[in-house]
Coordinates of C-alpha atoms in Angstrom, one line a residue:
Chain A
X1 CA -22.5 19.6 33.2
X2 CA -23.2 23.5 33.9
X3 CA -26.8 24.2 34.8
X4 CA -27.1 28.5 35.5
X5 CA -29.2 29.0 38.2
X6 CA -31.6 32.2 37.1
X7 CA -32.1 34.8 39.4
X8 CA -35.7 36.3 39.4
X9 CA -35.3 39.6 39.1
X10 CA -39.2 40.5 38.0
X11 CA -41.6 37.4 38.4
X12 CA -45.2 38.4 36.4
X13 CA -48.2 35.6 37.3
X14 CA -51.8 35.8 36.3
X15 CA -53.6 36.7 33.2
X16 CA -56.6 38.0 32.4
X17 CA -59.0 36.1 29.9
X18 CA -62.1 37.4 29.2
X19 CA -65.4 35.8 27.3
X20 CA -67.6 39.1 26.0
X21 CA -71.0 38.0 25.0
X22 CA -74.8 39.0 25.3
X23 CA -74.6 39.6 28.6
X24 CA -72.4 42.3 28.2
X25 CA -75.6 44.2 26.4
X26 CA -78.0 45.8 28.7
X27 CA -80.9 45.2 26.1
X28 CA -81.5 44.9 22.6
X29 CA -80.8 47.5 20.5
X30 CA -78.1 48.8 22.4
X31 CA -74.0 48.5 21.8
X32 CA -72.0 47.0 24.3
X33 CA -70.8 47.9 27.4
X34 CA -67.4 49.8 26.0
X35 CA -65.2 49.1 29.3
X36 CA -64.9 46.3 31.5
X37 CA -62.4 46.0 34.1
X38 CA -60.8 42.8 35.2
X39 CA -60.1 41.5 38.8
X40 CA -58.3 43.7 40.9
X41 CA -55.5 41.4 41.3
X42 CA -55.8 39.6 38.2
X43 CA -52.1 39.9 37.7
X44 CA -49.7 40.1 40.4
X45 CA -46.4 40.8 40.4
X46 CA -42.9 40.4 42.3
X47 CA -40.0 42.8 42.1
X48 CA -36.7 41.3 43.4
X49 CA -33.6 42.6 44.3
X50 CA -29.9 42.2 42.8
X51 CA -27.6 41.5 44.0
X52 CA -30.0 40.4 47.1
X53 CA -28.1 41.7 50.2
X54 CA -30.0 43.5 52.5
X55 CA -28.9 46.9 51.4
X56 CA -30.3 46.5 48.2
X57 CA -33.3 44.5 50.0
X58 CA -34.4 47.6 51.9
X59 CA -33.2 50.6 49.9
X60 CA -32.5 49.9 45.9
X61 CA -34.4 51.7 43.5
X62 CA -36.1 50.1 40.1
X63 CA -38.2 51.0 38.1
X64 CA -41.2 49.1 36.6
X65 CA -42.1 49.3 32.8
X66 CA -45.0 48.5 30.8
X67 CA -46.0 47.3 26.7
X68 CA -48.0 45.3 25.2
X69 CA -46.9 42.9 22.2
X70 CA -50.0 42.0 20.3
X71 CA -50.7 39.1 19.1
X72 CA -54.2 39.0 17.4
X73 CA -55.8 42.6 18.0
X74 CA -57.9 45.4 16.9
X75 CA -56.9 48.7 16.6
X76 CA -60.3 50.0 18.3
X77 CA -59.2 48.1 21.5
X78 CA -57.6 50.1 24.5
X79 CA -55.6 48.1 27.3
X80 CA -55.4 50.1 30.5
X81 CA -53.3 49.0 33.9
X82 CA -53.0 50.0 37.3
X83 CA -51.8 49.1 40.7
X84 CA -54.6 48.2 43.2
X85 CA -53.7 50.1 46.5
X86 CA -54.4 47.4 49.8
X87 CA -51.7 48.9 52.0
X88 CA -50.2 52.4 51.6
X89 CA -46.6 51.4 50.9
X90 CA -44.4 54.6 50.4
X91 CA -42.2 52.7 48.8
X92 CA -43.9 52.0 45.8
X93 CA -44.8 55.4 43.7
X94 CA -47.2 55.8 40.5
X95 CA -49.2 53.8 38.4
X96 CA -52.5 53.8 41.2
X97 CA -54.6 55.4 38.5
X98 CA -55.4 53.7 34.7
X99 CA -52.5 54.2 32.0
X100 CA -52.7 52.9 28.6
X101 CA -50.4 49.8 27.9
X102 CA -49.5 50.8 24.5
X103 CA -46.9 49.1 21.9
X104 CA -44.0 51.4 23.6
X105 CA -42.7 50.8 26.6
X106 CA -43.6 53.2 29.3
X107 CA -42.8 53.9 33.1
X108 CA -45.3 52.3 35.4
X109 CA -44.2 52.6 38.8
X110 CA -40.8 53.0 40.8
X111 CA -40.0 50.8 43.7
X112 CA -37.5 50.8 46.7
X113 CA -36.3 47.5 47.8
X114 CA -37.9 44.1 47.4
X115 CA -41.6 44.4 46.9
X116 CA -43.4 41.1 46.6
X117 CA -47.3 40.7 45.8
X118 CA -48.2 44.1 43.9
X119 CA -51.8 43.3 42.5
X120 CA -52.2 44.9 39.0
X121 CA -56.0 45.8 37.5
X122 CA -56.7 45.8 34.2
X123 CA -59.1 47.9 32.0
X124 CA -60.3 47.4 28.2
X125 CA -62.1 50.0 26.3
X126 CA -62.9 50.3 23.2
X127 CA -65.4 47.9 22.9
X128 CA -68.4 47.8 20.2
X129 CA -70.4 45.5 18.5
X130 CA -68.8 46.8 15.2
X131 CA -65.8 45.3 16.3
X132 CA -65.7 41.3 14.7
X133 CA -66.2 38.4 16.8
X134 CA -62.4 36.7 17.1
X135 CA -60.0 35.8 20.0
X136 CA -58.4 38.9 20.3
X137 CA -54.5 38.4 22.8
X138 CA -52.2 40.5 23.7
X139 CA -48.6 40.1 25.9
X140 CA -48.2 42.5 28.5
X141 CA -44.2 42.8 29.1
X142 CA -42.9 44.4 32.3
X143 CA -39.4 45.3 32.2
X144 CA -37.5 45.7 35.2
X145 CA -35.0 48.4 35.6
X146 CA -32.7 50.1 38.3
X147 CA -33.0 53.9 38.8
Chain B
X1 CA -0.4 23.5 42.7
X2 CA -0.7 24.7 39.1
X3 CA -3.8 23.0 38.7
X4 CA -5.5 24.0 42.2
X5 CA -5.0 27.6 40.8
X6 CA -7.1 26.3 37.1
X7 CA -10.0 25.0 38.8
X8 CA -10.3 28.5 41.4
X9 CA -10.6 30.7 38.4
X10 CA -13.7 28.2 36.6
X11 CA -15.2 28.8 39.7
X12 CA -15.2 32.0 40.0
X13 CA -16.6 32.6 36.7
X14 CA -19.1 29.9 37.2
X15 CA -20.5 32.3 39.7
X16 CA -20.4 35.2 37.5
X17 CA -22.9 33.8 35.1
X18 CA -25.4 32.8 37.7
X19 CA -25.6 36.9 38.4
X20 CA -25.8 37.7 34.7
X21 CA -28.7 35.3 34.3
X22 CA -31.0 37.7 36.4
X23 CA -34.8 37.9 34.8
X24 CA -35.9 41.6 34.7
X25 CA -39.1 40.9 32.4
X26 CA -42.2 39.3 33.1
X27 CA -45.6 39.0 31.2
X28 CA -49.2 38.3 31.7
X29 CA -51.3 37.6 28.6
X30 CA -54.2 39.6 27.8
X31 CA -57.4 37.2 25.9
X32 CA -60.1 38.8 24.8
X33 CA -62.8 36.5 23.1
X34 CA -65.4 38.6 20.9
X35 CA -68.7 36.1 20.4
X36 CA -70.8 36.6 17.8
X37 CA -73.9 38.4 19.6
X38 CA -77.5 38.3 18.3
X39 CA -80.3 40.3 20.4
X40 CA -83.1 41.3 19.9
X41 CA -86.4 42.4 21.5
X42 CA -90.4 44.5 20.4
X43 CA -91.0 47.8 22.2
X44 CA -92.8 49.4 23.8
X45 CA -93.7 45.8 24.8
X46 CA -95.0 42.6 23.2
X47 CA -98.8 43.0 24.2
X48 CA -101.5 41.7 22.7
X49 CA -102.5 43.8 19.4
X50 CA -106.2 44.1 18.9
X51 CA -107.9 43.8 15.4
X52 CA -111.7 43.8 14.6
X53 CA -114.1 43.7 12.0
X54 CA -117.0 45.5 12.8
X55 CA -120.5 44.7 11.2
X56 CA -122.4 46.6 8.8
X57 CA -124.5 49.1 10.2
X58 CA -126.0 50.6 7.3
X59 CA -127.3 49.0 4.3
X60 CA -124.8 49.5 1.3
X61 CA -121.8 49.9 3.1
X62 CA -119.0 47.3 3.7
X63 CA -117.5 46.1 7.2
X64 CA -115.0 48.6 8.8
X65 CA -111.6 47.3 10.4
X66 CA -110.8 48.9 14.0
X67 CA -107.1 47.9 15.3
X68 CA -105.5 49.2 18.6
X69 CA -102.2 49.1 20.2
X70 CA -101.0 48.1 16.7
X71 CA -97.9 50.0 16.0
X72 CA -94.9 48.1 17.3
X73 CA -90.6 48.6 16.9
X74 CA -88.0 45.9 16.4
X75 CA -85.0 46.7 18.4
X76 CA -81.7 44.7 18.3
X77 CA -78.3 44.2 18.4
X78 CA -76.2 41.8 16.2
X79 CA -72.3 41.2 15.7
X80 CA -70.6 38.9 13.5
X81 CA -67.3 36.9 13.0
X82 CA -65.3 38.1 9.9
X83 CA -66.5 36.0 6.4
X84 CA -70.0 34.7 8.2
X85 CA -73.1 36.1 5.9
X86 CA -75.6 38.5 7.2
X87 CA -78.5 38.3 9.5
X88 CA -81.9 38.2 9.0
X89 CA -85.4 38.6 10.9
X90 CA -88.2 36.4 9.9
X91 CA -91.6 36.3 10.7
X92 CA -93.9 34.2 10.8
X93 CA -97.6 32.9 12.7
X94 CA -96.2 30.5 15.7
X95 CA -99.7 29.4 16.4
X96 CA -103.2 29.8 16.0
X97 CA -105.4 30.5 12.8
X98 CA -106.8 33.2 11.2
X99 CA -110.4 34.1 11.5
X100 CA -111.8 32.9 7.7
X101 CA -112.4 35.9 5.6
X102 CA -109.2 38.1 6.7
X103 CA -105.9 38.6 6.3
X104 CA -103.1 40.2 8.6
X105 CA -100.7 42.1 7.0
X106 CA -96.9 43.9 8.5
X107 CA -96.1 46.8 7.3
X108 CA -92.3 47.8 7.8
X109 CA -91.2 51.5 7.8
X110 CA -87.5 51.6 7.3
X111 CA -85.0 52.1 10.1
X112 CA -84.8 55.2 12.2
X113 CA -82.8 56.1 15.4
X114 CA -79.9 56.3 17.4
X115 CA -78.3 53.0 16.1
X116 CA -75.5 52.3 14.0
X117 CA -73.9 50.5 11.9
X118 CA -74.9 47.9 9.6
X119 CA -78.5 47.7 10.3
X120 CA -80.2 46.5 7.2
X121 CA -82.7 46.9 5.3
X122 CA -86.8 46.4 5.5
X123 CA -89.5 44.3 3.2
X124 CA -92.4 47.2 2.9
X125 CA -95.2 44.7 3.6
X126 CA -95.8 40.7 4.5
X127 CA -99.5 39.3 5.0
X128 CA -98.6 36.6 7.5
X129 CA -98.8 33.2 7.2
X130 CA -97.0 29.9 8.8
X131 CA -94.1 30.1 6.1
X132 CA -91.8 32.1 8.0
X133 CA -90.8 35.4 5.6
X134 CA -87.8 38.0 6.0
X135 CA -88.8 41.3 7.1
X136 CA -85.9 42.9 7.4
X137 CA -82.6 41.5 5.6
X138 CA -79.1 42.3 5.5
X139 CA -78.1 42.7 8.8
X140 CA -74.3 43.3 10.0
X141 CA -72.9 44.2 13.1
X142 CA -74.8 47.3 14.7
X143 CA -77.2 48.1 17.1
X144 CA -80.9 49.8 16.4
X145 CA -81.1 51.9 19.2
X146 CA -83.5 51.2 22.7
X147 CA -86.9 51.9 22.7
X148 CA -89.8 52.9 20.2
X149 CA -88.4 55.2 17.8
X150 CA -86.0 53.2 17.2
X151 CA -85.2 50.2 14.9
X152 CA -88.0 49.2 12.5
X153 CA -91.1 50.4 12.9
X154 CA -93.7 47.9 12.4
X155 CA -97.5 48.1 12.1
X156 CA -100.2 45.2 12.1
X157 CA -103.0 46.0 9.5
X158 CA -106.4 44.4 9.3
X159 CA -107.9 43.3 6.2
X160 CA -111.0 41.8 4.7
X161 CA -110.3 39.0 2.4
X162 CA -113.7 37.9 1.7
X163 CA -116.9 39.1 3.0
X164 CA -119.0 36.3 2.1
X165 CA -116.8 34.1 5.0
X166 CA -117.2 36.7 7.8
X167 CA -118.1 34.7 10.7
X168 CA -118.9 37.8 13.6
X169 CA -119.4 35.4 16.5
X170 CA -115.6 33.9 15.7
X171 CA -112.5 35.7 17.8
X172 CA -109.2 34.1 17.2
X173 CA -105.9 34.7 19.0
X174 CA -103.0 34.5 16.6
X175 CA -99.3 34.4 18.3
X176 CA -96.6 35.8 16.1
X177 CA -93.2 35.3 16.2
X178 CA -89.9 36.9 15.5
X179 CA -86.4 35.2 14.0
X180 CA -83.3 36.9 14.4
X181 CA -81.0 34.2 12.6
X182 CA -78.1 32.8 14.5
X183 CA -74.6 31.9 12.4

């Protein structure tokens, strides 16, 4: 029997769930706090090489994309991303500063060669007590492309 | 030898498909959960409010009321889940009695401030009692606004329900207490 062996390309772990409640409210009378920002590594992610011999390993260029697919969501809700800096790595440009994730895909950051454990931040605005209480989810999909 | 040649070219395109089969998209799921939210809180502060009955000092008058530090303001916040009814904020006396002869009465001003949204609406006046009664009704999702000067503005009044059970050597400390209903 033929079993394909799948080459990870992109690998995407972590998500970010987050509980909003009174705490979130310096005191009574006022609205919510209208950002908060997740972990700073709250989503990590691997960008591979292919094929994976060492040429492409140190020197192939890709390019990283970012959407979100909503599941349950309000339209006054605004999901940011960025890459979290720990080590100045030339070889990784853009996305260090908050970009909307919208519902079209759009460039987040290039990459040259295999570059494993990229931390990703989130940031969601748009908060308000005028929003209803719900589970609110969106997917965020990162498409993986060469340059 | 035929058949060597076969099995080389399944093979090869055995190792094709593992290449085609690369993954270039990932996700991470976003969860957001919105809880209801129900806050709220008196300002400037919930000290003690002060209400006296003074005796007659002249023949032919009646007793005089005196109250201090009376004026109060509801602030609070409040959200909802979709199809769950309104909010309201009761009051009622938590503990203690009334001094015989008088009454205490609230009297609501309607809402002003910095709030907004669905904020509700006020009853004008409530005299106090243990039965717990809605002072303000109708509450949505919103937010008042911090401080005095915003939210409802609520004062306590003093009043003289019957001279004849005056007692001026009785004092009484009443504690009040405020509802905001929960879903």
């Amino acid at each position: 029997m033929y079993y394909p062996v799948q080459a990870q390309k992109l690998t995407v772990t972590g998500n970010w769930n987050l509980s909003i409640n009174s705490s979130y409210i310096s005191d009574a009378g006022v609205n919510l706090a209208t950002t908060v920002l997740s972990p700073t590594n709250v989503t990590i992610i691997d960008v591979d090489v292919q094929p994976r011999n060492s040429y492409n390993r140190q020197y192939k260029s890709q390019r990283v994309l970012v959407q979100k697919v909503d599941n349950v969501w309000n339209v006054g809700l605004t999901l940011w991303c960025k890459r979290t800096i720990t080590v100045t790595n030339p070889n990784i440009t853009l996305g260090t500063n908050f970009q909307q994730i919208t519902n079209n895909s759009l460039l987040f950051f290039n990459t040259v060669g295999e570059q494993f454990n990229i931390p990703i931040q989130y940031q969601l605005s748009g908060l308000s007590l005028l929003i209803p209480a719900n589970n609110y989810s969106t997917t965020i999909l990162y498409t993986l492309l060469d340059n | 030898m035929k058949q060597l040649v076969i099995f080389l070219v399944v093979v090869f395109l055995f190792i094709g498909n593992q290449f085609s089969s690369a993954q270039n998209t990932g996700s991470a799921l976003a969860s957001i959960q919105l809880n209801p939210i129900a806050l709220m809180d008196i300002e400037p502060n919930n000290s003690s409010v002060v209400l006296n009955v003074s005796p007659v000092t002249e023949a032919g008058t009646m007793n005089s009321t005196s109250m201090s530090n009376n004026i109060k303001w509801i602030n609070f916040s409040s959200s909802l889940a979709p199809s769950t009814p309104n909010r309201t904020i009761l009051v009622g006396v938590a503990s203690g009695n009334l001094p015989a002869g008088v009454r205490v009465k609230i009297q609501t001003s309607p809402y002003s401030g910095t709030g907004n949204g669905s904020i509700g609406n006020q009853t004008n006046e409530i005299t106090i009692s243990s039965t717990y009664q809605t002072l303000i009704n109708n509450i949505g999702a919103g937010f008042t606004g911090n401080g005095i000067n915003n939210g409802y503005m609520i004062r306590y009044v003093l009043e003289i329900s019957d001279f004849r059970l005056l007692d001026f050597n009785n004092s009484q400390t009443v504690s009040v207490s405020y509802i905001l209903s929960e879903i």
